[in-house]
mmCIF file of C-alpha atoms in Angstrom:
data_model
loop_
_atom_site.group_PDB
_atom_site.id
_atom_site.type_symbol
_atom_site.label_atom_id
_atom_site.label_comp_id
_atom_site.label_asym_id
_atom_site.label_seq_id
_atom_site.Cartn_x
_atom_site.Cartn_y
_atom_site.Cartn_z
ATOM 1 C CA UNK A 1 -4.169 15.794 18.335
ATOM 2 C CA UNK A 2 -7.913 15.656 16.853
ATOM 3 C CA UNK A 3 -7.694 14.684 13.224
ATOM 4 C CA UNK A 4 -10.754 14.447 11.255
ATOM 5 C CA UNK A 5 -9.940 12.725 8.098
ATOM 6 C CA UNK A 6 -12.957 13.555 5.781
ATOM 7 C CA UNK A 7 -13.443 10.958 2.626
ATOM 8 C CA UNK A 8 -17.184 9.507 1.309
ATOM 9 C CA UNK A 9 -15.624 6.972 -0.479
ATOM 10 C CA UNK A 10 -13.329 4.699 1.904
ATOM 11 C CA UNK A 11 -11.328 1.753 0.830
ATOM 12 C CA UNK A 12 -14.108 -0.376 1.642
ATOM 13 C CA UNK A 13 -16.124 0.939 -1.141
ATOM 14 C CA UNK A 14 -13.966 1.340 -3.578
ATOM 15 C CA UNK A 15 -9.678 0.657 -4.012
ATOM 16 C CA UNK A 16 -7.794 3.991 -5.385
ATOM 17 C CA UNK A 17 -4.920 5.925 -5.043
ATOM 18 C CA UNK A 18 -6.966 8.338 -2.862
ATOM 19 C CA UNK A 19 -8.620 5.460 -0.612
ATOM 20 C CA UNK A 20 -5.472 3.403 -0.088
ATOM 21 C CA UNK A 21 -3.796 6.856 0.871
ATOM 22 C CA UNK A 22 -6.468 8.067 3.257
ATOM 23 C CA UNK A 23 -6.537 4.480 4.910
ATOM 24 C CA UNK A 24 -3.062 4.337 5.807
ATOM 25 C CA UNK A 25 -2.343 7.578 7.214
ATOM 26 C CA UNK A 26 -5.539 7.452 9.492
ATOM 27 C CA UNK A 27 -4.212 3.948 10.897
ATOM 28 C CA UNK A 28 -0.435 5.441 10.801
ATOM 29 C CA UNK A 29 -1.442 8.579 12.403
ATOM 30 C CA UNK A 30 -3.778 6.313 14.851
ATOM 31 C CA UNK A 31 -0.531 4.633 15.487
ATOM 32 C CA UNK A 32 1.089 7.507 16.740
ATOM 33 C CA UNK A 33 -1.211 8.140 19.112
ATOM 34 C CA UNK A 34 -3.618 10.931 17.533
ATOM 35 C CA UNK A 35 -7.624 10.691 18.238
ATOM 36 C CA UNK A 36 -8.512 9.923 14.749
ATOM 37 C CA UNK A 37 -11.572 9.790 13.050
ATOM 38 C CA UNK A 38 -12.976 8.905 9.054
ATOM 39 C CA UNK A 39 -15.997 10.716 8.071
ATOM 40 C CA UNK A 40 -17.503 9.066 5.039
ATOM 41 C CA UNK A 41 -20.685 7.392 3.434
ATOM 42 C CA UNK A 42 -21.356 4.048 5.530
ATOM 43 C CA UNK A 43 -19.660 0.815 5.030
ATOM 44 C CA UNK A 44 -20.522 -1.302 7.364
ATOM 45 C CA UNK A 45 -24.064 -3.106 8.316
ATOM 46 C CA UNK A 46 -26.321 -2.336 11.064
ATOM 47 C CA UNK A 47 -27.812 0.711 11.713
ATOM 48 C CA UNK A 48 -24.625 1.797 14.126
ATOM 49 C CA UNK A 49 -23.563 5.698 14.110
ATOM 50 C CA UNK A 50 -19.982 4.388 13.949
ATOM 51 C CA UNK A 51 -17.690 2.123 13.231
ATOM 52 C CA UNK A 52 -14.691 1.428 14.606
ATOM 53 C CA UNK A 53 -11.657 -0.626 12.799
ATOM 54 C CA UNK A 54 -7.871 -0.651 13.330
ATOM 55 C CA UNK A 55 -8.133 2.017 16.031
ATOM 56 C CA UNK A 56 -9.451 4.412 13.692
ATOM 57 C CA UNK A 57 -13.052 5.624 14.030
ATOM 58 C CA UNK A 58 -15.529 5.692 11.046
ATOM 59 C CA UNK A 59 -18.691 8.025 11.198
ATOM 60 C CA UNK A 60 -21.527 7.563 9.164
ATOM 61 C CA UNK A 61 -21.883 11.235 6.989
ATOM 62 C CA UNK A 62 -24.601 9.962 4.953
ATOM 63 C CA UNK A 63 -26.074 5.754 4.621
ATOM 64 C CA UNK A 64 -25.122 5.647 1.338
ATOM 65 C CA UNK A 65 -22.617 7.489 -1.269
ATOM 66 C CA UNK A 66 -24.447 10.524 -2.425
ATOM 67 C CA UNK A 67 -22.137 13.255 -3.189
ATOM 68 C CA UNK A 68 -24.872 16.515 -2.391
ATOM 69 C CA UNK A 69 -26.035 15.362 0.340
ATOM 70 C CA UNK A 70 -22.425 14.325 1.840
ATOM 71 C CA UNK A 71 -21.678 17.960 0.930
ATOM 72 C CA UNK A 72 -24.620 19.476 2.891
ATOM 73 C CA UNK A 73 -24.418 16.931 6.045
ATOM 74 C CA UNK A 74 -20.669 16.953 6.915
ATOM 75 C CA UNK A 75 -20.399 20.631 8.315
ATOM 76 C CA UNK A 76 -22.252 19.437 11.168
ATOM 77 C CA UNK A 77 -20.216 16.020 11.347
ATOM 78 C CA UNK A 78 -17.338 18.212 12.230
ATOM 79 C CA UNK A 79 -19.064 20.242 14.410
ATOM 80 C CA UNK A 80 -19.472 17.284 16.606
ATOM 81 C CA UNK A 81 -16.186 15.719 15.985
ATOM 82 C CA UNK A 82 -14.323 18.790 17.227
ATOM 83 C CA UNK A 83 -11.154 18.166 15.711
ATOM 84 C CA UNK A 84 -7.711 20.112 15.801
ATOM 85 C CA UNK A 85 -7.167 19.993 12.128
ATOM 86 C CA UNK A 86 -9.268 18.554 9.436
ATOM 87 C CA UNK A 87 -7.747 17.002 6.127
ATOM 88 C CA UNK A 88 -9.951 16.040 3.161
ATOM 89 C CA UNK A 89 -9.721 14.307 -0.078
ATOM 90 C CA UNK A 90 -10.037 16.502 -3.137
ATOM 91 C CA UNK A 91 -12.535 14.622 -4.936
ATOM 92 C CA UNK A 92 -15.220 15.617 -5.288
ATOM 93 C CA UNK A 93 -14.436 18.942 -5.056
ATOM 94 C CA UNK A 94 -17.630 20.082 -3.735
ATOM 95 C CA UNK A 95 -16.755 18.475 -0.428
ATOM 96 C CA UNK A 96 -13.660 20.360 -0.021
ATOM 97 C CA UNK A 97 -15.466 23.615 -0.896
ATOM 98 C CA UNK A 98 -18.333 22.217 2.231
ATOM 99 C CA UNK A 99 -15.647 21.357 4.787
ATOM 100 C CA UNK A 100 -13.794 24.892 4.608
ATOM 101 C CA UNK A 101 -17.100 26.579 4.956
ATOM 102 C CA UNK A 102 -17.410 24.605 8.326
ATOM 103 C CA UNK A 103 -14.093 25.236 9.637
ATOM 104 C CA UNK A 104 -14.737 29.003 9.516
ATOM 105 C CA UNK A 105 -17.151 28.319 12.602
ATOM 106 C CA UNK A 106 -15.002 25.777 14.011
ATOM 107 C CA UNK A 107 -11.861 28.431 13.353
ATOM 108 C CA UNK A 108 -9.717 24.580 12.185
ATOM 109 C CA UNK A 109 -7.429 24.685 9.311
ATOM 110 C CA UNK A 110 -8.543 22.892 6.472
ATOM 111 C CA UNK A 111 -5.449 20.374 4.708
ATOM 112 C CA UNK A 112 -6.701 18.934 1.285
ATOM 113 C CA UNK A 113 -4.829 15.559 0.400
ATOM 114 C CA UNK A 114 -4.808 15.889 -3.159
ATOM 115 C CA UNK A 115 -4.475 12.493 -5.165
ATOM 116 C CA UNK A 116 -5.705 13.296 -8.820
ATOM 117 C CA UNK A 117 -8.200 14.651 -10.362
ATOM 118 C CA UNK A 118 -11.439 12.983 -11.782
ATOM 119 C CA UNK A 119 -15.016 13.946 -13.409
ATOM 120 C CA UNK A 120 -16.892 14.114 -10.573
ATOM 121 C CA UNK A 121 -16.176 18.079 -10.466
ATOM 122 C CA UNK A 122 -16.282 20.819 -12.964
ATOM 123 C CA UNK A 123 -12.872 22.494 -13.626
ATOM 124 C CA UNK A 124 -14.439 25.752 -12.255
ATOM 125 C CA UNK A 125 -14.922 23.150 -9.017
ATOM 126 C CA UNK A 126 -11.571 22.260 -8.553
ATOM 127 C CA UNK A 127 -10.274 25.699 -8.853
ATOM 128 C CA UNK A 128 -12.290 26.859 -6.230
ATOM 129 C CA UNK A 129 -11.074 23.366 -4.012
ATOM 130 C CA UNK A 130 -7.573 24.168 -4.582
ATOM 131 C CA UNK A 131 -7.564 28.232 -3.550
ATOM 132 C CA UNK A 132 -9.680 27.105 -0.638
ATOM 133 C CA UNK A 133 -7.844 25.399 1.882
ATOM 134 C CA UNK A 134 -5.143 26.229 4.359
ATOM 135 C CA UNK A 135 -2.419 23.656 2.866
ATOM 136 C CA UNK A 136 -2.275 21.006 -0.313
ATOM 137 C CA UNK A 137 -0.496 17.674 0.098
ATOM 138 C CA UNK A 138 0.654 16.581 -2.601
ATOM 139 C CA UNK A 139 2.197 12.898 -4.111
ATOM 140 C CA UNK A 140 4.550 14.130 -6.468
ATOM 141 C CA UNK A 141 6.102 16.824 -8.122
ATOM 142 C CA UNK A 142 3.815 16.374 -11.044
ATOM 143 C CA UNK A 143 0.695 16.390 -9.139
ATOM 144 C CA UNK A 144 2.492 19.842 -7.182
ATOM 145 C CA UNK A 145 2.313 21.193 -10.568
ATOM 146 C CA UNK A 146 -1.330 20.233 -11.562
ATOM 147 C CA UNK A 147 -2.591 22.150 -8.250
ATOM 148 C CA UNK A 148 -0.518 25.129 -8.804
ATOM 149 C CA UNK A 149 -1.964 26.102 -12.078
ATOM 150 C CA UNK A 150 -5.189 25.459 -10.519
ATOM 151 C CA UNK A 151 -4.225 28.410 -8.331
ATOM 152 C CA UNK A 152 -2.782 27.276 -4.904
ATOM 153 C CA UNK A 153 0.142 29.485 -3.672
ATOM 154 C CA UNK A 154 3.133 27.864 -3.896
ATOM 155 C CA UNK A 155 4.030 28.087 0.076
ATOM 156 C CA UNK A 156 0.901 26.195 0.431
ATOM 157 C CA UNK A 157 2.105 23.126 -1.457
ATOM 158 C CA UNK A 158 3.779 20.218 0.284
ATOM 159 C CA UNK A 159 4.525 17.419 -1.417
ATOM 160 C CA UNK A 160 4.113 14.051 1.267
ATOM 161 C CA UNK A 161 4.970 10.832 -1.310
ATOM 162 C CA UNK A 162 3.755 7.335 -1.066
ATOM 163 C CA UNK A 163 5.636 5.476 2.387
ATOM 164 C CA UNK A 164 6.958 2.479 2.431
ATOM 165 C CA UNK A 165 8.341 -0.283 5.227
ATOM 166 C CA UNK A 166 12.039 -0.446 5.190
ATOM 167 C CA UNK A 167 11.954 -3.190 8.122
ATOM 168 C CA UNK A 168 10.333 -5.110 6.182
ATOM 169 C CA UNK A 169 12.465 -4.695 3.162
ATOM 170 C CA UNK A 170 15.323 -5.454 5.436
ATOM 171 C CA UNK A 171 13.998 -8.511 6.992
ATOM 172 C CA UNK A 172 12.257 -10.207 4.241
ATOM 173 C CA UNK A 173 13.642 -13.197 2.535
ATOM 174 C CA UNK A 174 14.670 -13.211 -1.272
ATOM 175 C CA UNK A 175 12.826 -15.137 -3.651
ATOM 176 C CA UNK A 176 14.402 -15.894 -6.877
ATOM 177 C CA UNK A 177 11.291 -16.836 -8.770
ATOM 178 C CA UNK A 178 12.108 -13.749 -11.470
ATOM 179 C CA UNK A 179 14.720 -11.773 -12.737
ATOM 180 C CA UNK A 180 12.284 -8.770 -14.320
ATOM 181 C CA UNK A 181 9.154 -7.612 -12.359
ATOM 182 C CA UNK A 182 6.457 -5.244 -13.391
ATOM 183 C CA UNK A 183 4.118 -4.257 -10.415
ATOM 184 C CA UNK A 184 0.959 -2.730 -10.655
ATOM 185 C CA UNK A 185 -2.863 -2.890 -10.637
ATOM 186 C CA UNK A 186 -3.819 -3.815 -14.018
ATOM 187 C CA UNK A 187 -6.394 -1.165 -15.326
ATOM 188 C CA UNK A 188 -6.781 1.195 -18.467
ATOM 189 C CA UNK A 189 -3.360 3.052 -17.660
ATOM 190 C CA UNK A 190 -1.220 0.079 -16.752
ATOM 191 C CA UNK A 191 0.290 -0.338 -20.345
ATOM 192 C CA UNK A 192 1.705 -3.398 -19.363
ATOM 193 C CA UNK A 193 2.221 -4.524 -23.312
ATOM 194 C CA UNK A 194 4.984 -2.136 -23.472
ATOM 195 C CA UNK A 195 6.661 -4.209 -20.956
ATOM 196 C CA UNK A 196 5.245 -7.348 -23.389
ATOM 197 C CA UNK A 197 7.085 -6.489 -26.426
ATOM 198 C CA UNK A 198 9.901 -5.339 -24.636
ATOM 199 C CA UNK A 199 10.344 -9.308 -23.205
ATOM 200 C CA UNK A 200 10.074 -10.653 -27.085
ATOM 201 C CA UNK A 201 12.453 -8.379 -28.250
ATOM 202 C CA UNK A 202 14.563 -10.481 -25.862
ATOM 203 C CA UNK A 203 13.802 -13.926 -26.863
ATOM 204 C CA UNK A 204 16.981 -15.227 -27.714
ATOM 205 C CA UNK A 205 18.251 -13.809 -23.816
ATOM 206 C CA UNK A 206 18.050 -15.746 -21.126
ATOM 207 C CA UNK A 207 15.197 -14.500 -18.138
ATOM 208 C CA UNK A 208 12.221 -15.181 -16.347
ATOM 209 C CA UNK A 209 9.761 -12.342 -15.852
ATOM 210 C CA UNK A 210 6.407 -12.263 -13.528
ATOM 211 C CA UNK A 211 3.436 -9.899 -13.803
ATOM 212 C CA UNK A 212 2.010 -8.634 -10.469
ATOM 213 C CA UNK A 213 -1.744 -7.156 -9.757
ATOM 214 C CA UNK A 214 -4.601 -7.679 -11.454
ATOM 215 C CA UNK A 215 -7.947 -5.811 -12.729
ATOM 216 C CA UNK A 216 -9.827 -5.621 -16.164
ATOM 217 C CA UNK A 217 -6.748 -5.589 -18.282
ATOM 218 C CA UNK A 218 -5.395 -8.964 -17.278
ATOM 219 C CA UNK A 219 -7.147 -11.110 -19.715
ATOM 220 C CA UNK A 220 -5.787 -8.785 -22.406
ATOM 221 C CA UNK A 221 -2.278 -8.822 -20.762
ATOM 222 C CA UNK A 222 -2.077 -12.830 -20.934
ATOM 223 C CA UNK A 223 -3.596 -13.112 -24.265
ATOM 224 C CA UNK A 224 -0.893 -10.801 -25.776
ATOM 225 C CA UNK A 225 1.977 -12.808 -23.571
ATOM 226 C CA UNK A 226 0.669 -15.890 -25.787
ATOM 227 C CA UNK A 227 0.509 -14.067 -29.296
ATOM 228 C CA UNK A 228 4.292 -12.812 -28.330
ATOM 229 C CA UNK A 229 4.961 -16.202 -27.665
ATOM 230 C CA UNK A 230 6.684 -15.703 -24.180
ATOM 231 C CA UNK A 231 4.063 -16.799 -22.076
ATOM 232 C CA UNK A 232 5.862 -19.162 -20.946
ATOM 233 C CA UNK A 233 8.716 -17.437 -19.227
ATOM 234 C CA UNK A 234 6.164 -14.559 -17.718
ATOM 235 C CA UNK A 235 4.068 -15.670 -14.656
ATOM 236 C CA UNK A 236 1.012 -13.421 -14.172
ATOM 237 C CA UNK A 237 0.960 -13.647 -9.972
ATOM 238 C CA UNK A 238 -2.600 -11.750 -9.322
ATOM 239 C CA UNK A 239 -2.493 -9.181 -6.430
ATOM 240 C CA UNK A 240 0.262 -9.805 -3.871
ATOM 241 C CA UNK A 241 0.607 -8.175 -0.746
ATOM 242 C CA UNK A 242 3.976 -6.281 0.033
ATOM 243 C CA UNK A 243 5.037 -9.537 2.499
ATOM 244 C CA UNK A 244 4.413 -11.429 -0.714
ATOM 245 C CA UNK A 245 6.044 -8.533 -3.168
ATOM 246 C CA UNK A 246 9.114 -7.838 -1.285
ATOM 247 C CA UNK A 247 10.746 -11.053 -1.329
ATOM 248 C CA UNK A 248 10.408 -11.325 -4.970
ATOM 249 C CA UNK A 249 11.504 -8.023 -5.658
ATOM 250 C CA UNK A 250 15.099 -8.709 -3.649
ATOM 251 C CA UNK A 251 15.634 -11.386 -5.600
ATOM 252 C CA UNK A 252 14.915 -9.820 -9.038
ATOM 253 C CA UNK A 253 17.384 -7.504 -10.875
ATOM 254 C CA UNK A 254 15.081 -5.395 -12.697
ATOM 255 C CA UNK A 255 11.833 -3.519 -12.520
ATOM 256 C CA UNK A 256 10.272 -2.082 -15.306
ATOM 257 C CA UNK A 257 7.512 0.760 -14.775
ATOM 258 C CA UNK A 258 5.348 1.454 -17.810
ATOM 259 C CA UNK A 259 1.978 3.197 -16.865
ATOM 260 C CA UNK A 260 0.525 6.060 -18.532
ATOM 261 C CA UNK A 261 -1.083 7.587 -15.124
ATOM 262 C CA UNK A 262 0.974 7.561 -12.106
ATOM 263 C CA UNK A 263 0.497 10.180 -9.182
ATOM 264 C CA UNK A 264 3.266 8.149 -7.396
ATOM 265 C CA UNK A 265 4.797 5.160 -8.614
ATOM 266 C CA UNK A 266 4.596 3.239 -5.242
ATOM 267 C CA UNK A 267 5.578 0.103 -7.107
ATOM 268 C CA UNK A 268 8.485 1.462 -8.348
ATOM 269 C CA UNK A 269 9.610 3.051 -5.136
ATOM 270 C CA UNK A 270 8.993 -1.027 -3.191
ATOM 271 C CA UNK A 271 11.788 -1.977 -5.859
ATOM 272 C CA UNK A 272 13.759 0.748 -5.872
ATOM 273 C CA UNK A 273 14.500 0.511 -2.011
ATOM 274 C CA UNK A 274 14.862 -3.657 -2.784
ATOM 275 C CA UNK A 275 17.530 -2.579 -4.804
ATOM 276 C CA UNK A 276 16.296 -3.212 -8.396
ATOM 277 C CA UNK A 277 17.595 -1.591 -11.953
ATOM 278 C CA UNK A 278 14.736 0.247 -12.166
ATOM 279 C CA UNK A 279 13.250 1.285 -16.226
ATOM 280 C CA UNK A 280 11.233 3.677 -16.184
ATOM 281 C CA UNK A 281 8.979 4.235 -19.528
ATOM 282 C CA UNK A 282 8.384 8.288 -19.531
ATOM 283 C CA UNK A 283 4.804 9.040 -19.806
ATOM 284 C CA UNK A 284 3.317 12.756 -19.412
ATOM 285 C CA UNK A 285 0.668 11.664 -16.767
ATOM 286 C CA UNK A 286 2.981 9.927 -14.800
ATOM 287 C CA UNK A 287 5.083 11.219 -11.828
ATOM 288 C CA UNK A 288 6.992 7.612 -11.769
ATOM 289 C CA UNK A 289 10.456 9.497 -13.769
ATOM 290 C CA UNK A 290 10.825 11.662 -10.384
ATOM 291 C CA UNK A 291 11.808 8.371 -8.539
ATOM 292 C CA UNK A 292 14.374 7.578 -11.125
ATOM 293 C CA UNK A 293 16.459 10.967 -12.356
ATOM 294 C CA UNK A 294 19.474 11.054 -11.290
ATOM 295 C CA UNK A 295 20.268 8.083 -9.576
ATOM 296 C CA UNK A 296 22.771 5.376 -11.075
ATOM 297 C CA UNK A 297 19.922 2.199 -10.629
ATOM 298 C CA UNK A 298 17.357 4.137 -12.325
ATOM 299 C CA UNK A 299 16.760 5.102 -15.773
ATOM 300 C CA UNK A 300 14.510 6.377 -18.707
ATOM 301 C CA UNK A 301 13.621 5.285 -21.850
ATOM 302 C CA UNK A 302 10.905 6.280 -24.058
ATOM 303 C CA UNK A 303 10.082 3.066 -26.313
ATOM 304 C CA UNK A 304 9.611 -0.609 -25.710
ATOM 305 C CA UNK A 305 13.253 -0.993 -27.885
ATOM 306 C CA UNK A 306 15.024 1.618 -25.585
ATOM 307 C CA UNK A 307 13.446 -0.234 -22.517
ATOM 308 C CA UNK A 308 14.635 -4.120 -24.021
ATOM 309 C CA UNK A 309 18.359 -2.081 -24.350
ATOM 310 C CA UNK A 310 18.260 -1.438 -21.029
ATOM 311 C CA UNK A 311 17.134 -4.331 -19.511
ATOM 312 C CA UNK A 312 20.375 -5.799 -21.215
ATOM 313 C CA UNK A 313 22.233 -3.235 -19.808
ATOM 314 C CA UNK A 314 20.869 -4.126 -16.336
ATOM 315 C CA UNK A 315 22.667 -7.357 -16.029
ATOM 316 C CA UNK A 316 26.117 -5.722 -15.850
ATOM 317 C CA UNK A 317 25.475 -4.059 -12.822
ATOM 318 C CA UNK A 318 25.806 -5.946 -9.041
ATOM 319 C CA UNK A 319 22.743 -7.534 -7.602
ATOM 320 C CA UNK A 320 21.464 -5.250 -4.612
ATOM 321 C CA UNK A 321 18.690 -6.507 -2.138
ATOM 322 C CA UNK A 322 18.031 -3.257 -0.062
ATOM 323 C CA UNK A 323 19.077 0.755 -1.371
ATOM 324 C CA UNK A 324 19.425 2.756 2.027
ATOM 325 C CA UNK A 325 18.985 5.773 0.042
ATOM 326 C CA UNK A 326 15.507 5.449 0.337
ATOM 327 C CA UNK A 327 15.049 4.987 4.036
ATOM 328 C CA UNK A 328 13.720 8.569 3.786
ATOM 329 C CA UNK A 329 10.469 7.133 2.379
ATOM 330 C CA UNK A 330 9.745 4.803 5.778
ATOM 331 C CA UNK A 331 6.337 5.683 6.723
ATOM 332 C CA UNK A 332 7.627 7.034 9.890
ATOM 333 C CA UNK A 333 9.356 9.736 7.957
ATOM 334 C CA UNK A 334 6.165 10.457 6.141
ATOM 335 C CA UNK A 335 4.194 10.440 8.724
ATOM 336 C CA UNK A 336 5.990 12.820 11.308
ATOM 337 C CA UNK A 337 5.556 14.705 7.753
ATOM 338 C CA UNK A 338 1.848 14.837 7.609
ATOM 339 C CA UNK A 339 1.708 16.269 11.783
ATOM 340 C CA UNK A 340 4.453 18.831 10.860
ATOM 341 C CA UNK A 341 2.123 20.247 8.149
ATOM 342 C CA UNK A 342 -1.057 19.903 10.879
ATOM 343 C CA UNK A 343 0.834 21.651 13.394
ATOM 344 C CA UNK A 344 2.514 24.339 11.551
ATOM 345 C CA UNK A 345 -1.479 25.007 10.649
ATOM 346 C CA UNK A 346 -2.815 24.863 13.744
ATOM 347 C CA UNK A 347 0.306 27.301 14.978
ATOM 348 C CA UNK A 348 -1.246 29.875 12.201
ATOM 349 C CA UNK A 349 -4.202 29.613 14.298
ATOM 350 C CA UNK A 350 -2.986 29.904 17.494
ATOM 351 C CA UNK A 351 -4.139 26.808 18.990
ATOM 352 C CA UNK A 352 -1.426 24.266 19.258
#
């Protein structure tokens, strides 16, 4: 299969949800064996048409980021890409609007990975991107609910979450370093002090807690460790990749998820499938709760007290290093997800 993946901002300008997302299922879909190609503002140097990287090509839409003129130039990208099925990121909306104008002529279905919304499109704009396409993907319920009032049919909704390795939650090591983990980049919505003054209502308990990711809110994180006076049982680690994570989560007991904006908690799912007590905080704009109800090592709390409670709480249950209820999440699971949704649209149009 022909997948054109269609994103002007790539990881390599910029890290998001969106550009992490759009990364790893071109290189897992490359994996597979699909012809796959990113096409998106330019990254690299030289004056090259393309690029390519991890087995996945990158085509140059425009030099630089420029969200018109991406809009006006990729039609006749596709056009010589040729592709089977074309999936594009929802932001900015114009592009979406630009892409399913071109499959018309190409007579492709268009699949819009949707991530989140942002300001670079009206909200006339993203109601227009949402009844145009042939399918949605979605990250969460929550984010299933957000396009649906925007006006996509309901049939047209498929919600593909956040994948994760279980062989390599299997085979890591455990590292004991921590008994409490938060995980996340640390940004405007990470809330982490929650997490803060839920540690120095514990004081007088015995634990060691570590702080992992970083970004503009980690100088304010650390300061207010110090004013609580338990900076020194919380380690802030910086960004960690998931062979650095894992091992750390199997060998903690709980995981505490506090962010105000979540689309998916991918954190949270990591130490949910290592097998931690996972505490969720419940925030409106956060999808990280649907990882959580129902299930025995998960809970919700709505208050740094409640979330000190159940960190308590958490030590009375057994130390777990893997949960094989979440093998479903394995990226090869999600994956073979994403080409069922490309092929039942390509079926619609006769050509697969």
């Amino acid at each position: 299969m022909r997948v054109a993946l269609v994103s002007m901002l790539t990881l390599n300008h910029e890290e998001t949800g969106a550009t992490v997302r759009t990364r790893r299922t071109a290189e897992r879909l490359s994996d597979r064996g699909h012809d796959v190609v990113v096409l998106c503002a330019q990254w690299w140097d030289g004056e090259i048409h393309e690029f390519d990287h991890n087995d996945v090509t990158y085509r140059a839409v425009t030099t630089t980021p420029s969200s018109g003129t991406f809009a006006s130039k990729v039609p006749f990208a596709l056009r010589e890409v040729k592709p089977d099925v074309i999936q594009v990121v929802n932001c900015p909306p114009s592009h979406v609007t630009a892409v399913k104008t071109a499959a018309r002529f190409l007579r492709v279905p268009v699949v819009v990975d949707w991530w989140s919304k942002d300001d670079r499109g009206s909200a006339r704009a993203y109601r227009r991107a949402a009844k145009s396409p042939d399918a949605v993907l979605v990250p969460s319920e929550m984010i299933r609910t957000e396009v649906r009032e925007l006006g996509t049919k309901s049939d047209d909704v498929h919600v593909v979450p956040e994948p994760i390795d279980m062989d390599l939650v299997r085979d890591s090591d455990i590292d004991n370093r921590a008994d409490i983990v938060y995980a996340r980049d640390l940004d405007e919505h990470a809330n982490v002090e929650s997490f803060l003054l839920a540690l120095a209502e514990l004081r007088d308990k015995n634990w060691r807690a570590v702080v992992i990711g970083d970004g503009p809110e980690r100088h304010r994180a650390e300061q207010t460790a110090r004013d609580l006076r338990i900076d020194d049982r919380v380690s802030f680690l910086g960004d960690l990749s998931a062979q650095e994570t894992v091992p750390i989560l199997k060998g903690a007991q709980v995981f505490a998820q506090t962010a105000t904006f979540e689309p998916f908690a991918t954190n949270l799912l990591w130490a949910l499938a290592c097998g931690c007590i996972s505490i969720v905080e419940y925030q409106a704009r956060s999808s990280a709760h649907e990882l959580v109800e129902g299930r025995k090592r998960g809970v919700l709390v709505t208050s740094p007290q409640e979330l000190a409670d159940e960190i308590v709480t958490a030590s009375g249950f057994d130390h777990w290093t893997i949960d094989g209820d979440f093998s479903s999440y394995d990226y090869r699971s999600v994956i073979a997800e994403y080409e069922r949704v490309y092929k039942e649209e390509i079926d619609d149009y006769g050509f697969f």
